[in-house]
């Protein structure tokens, strides 16, 4: 990329500020900043040595590349304001960085000839400083107009990152996977530390105790993949240990008990898929997590748990017959060539 495009930042939060600083370091020309917070806009503009605009349309008009790094709910209204102000033009790239929304949210600028693209970094950002540190080398999901996607690829390469391209209709699945990997990992660690706090440790002690295990597990996943990295009572088919866990958690906390049960059911599927347990063992372990009575287990029935629907628990109970062969089919995950998302 010999001729560096100019860029405008609309939304001077963590991602927008970090991205702007990184682009300036790499020789891109800041054209201006707009943000609802005048303080954050002035701060970022001072760091970039550029101007603060009073409306997003004026900021967009001044730039070749426009980054809308607002909250999700503000992206479309911002695009509307830019379009009404005549702030976009053919050949201009307009970017949003939402993981949940696709590029169609930028339709107002598309109607004026601009190229729309979603560039989402698979990364979490606690602060501007951590965002600036973590963005380079991250993986980015790209979706949008083909000319803009090509420009986005060049941008990612400038950040020493990697990328993959998805379709607009796959954005919910893509973002759900990211939420599981990041947000729900936080919830899992919160659950683990809360159990240790019941044993008398404070939160810091619990985290210090568990973190080497967490780090070791992540290292194993990186080396071997998630299936081969699975260890523990489900992978061993150790039903007695799982029963003891379920009893102890039920006494401690209903939410912890339910979380353990549902995660256990998913883990049974992983163990059947990787061959560490048989489908028959998978049926037995599933019945433990679903707390099926012993006489029901003889018929290979799994009782679906009652969920909070506002009705009595017994009114929401159904039965699902799981033969051994059926368990194998239920727990066989679809694989897609090239590691892509399901189409």
mmCIF file with all atom_site columns, N, CA and C in Angstrom, residues 190-207 251-253:
data_model
loop_
_atom_site.group_PDB
_atom_site.id
_atom_site.type_symbol
_atom_site.label_atom_id
_atom_site.label_alt_id
_atom_site.label_comp_id
_atom_site.label_asym_id
_atom_site.label_entity_id
_atom_site.label_seq_id
_atom_site.pdbx_PDB_ins_code
_atom_site.Cartn_x
_atom_site.Cartn_y
_atom_site.Cartn_z
_atom_site.occupancy
_atom_site.B_iso_or_equiv
_atom_site.pdbx_formal_charge
_atom_site.auth_seq_id
_atom_site.auth_comp_id
_atom_site.auth_asym_id
_atom_site.auth_atom_id
_atom_site.pdbx_PDB_model_num
ATOM 1  N N  . UNK A 1 190 ? -15.385 -17.470 36.425 1.00 0.00 ? 190 UNK A N  1
ATOM 2  C CA . UNK A 1 190 ? -16.136 -16.917 37.561 1.00 0.00 ? 190 UNK A CA 1
ATOM 3  C C  . UNK A 1 190 ? -16.808 -18.035 38.345 1.00 0.00 ? 190 UNK A C  1
ATOM 4  N N  . UNK A 1 191 ? -17.392 -19.005 37.632 1.00 0.00 ? 191 UNK A N  1
ATOM 5  C CA . UNK A 1 191 ? -18.038 -20.140 38.293 1.00 0.00 ? 191 UNK A CA 1
ATOM 6  C C  . UNK A 1 191 ? -17.024 -20.942 39.098 1.00 0.00 ? 191 UNK A C  1
ATOM 7  N N  . UNK A 1 192 ? -15.880 -21.241 38.505 1.00 0.00 ? 192 UNK A N  1
ATOM 8  C CA . UNK A 1 192 ? -14.853 -22.019 39.204 1.00 0.00 ? 192 UNK A CA 1
ATOM 9  C C  . UNK A 1 192 ? -14.355 -21.304 40.452 1.00 0.00 ? 192 UNK A C  1
ATOM 10 N N  . UNK A 1 193 ? -14.072 -20.008 40.322 1.00 0.00 ? 193 UNK A N  1
ATOM 11 C CA . UNK A 1 193 ? -13.560 -19.269 41.482 1.00 0.00 ? 193 UNK A CA 1
ATOM 12 C C  . UNK A 1 193 ? -14.621 -19.133 42.562 1.00 0.00 ? 193 UNK A C  1
ATOM 13 N N  . UNK A 1 194 ? -15.892 -19.016 42.165 1.00 0.00 ? 194 UNK A N  1
ATOM 14 C CA . UNK A 1 194 ? -16.955 -18.901 43.171 1.00 0.00 ? 194 UNK A CA 1
ATOM 15 C C  . UNK A 1 194 ? -17.095 -20.189 43.974 1.00 0.00 ? 194 UNK A C  1
ATOM 16 N N  . UNK A 1 195 ? -16.859 -21.334 43.336 1.00 0.00 ? 195 UNK A N  1
ATOM 17 C CA . UNK A 1 195 ? -16.897 -22.606 44.070 1.00 0.00 ? 195 UNK A CA 1
ATOM 18 C C  . UNK A 1 195 ? -15.753 -22.666 45.070 1.00 0.00 ? 195 UNK A C  1
ATOM 19 N N  . UNK A 1 196 ? -14.564 -22.249 44.645 1.00 0.00 ? 196 UNK A N  1
ATOM 20 C CA . UNK A 1 196 ? -13.425 -22.250 45.574 1.00 0.00 ? 196 UNK A CA 1
ATOM 21 C C  . UNK A 1 196 ? -13.621 -21.259 46.711 1.00 0.00 ? 196 UNK A C  1
ATOM 22 N N  . UNK A 1 197 ? -14.345 -20.173 46.447 1.00 0.00 ? 197 UNK A N  1
ATOM 23 C CA . UNK A 1 197 ? -14.625 -19.234 47.531 1.00 0.00 ? 197 UNK A CA 1
ATOM 24 C C  . UNK A 1 197 ? -15.528 -19.856 48.590 1.00 0.00 ? 197 UNK A C  1
ATOM 25 N N  . UNK A 1 198 ? -16.356 -20.808 48.186 1.00 0.00 ? 198 UNK A N  1
ATOM 26 C CA . UNK A 1 198 ? -17.167 -21.540 49.168 1.00 0.00 ? 198 UNK A CA 1
ATOM 27 C C  . UNK A 1 198 ? -16.289 -22.382 50.095 1.00 0.00 ? 198 UNK A C  1
ATOM 28 N N  . UNK A 1 199 ? -15.078 -22.694 49.635 1.00 0.00 ? 199 UNK A N  1
ATOM 29 C CA . UNK A 1 199 ? -14.144 -23.482 50.447 1.00 0.00 ? 199 UNK A CA 1
ATOM 30 C C  . UNK A 1 199 ? -13.286 -22.601 51.347 1.00 0.00 ? 199 UNK A C  1
ATOM 31 N N  . UNK A 1 200 ? -13.484 -21.284 51.275 1.00 0.00 ? 200 UNK A N  1
ATOM 32 C CA . UNK A 1 200 ? -12.765 -20.381 52.165 1.00 0.00 ? 200 UNK A CA 1
ATOM 33 C C  . UNK A 1 200 ? -11.702 -19.530 51.508 1.00 0.00 ? 200 UNK A C  1
ATOM 34 N N  . UNK A 1 201 ? -11.442 -19.735 50.210 1.00 0.00 ? 201 UNK A N  1
ATOM 35 C CA . UNK A 1 201 ? -10.466 -18.898 49.517 1.00 0.00 ? 201 UNK A CA 1
ATOM 36 C C  . UNK A 1 201 ? -11.132 -17.584 49.117 1.00 0.00 ? 201 UNK A C  1
ATOM 37 N N  . UNK A 1 202 ? -10.346 -16.501 49.065 1.00 0.00 ? 202 UNK A N  1
ATOM 38 C CA . UNK A 1 202 ? -10.904 -15.287 48.481 1.00 0.00 ? 202 UNK A CA 1
ATOM 39 C C  . UNK A 1 202 ? -10.735 -15.357 46.966 1.00 0.00 ? 202 UNK A C  1
ATOM 40 N N  . UNK A 1 203 ? -11.297 -14.382 46.252 1.00 0.00 ? 203 UNK A N  1
ATOM 41 C CA . UNK A 1 203 ? -11.304 -14.443 44.789 1.00 0.00 ? 203 UNK A CA 1
ATOM 42 C C  . UNK A 1 203 ? -9.888  -14.490 44.215 1.00 0.00 ? 203 UNK A C  1
ATOM 43 N N  . UNK A 1 204 ? -8.979  -13.687 44.760 1.00 0.00 ? 204 UNK A N  1
ATOM 44 C CA . UNK A 1 204 ? -7.608  -13.659 44.262 1.00 0.00 ? 204 UNK A CA 1
ATOM 45 C C  . UNK A 1 204 ? -6.917  -15.000 44.484 1.00 0.00 ? 204 UNK A C  1
ATOM 46 N N  . UNK A 1 205 ? -7.100  -15.577 45.671 1.00 0.00 ? 205 UNK A N  1
ATOM 47 C CA . UNK A 1 205 ? -6.494  -16.877 45.957 1.00 0.00 ? 205 UNK A CA 1
ATOM 48 C C  . UNK A 1 205 ? -7.054  -17.949 45.026 1.00 0.00 ? 205 UNK A C  1
ATOM 49 N N  . UNK A 1 206 ? -8.365  -17.897 44.797 1.00 0.00 ? 206 UNK A N  1
ATOM 50 C CA . UNK A 1 206 ? -8.993  -18.885 43.922 1.00 0.00 ? 206 UNK A CA 1
ATOM 51 C C  . UNK A 1 206 ? -8.452  -18.773 42.501 1.00 0.00 ? 206 UNK A C  1
ATOM 52 N N  . UNK A 1 207 ? -8.322  -17.543 42.019 1.00 0.00 ? 207 UNK A N  1
ATOM 53 C CA . UNK A 1 207 ? -7.812  -17.353 40.663 1.00 0.00 ? 207 UNK A CA 1
ATOM 54 C C  . UNK A 1 207 ? -6.353  -17.783 40.557 1.00 0.00 ? 207 UNK A C  1
ATOM 55 N N  . UNK A 1 251 ? -26.469 -28.961 46.333 1.00 0.00 ? 251 UNK A N  1
ATOM 56 C CA . UNK A 1 251 ? -26.562 -28.427 47.698 1.00 0.00 ? 251 UNK A CA 1
ATOM 57 C C  . UNK A 1 251 ? -26.025 -26.998 47.776 1.00 0.00 ? 251 UNK A C  1
ATOM 58 N N  . UNK A 1 252 ? -25.028 -26.702 46.953 1.00 0.00 ? 252 UNK A N  1
ATOM 59 C CA . UNK A 1 252 ? -24.364 -25.406 47.047 1.00 0.00 ? 252 UNK A CA 1
ATOM 60 C C  . UNK A 1 252 ? -25.151 -24.286 46.378 1.00 0.00 ? 252 UNK A C  1
ATOM 61 N N  . UNK A 1 253 ? -25.547 -24.505 45.106 1.00 0.00 ? 253 UNK A N  1
ATOM 62 C CA . UNK A 1 253 ? -26.085 -23.395 44.329 1.00 0.00 ? 253 UNK A CA 1
ATOM 63 C C  . UNK A 1 253 ? -26.802 -23.940 43.099 1.00 0.00 ? 253 UNK A C  1
#
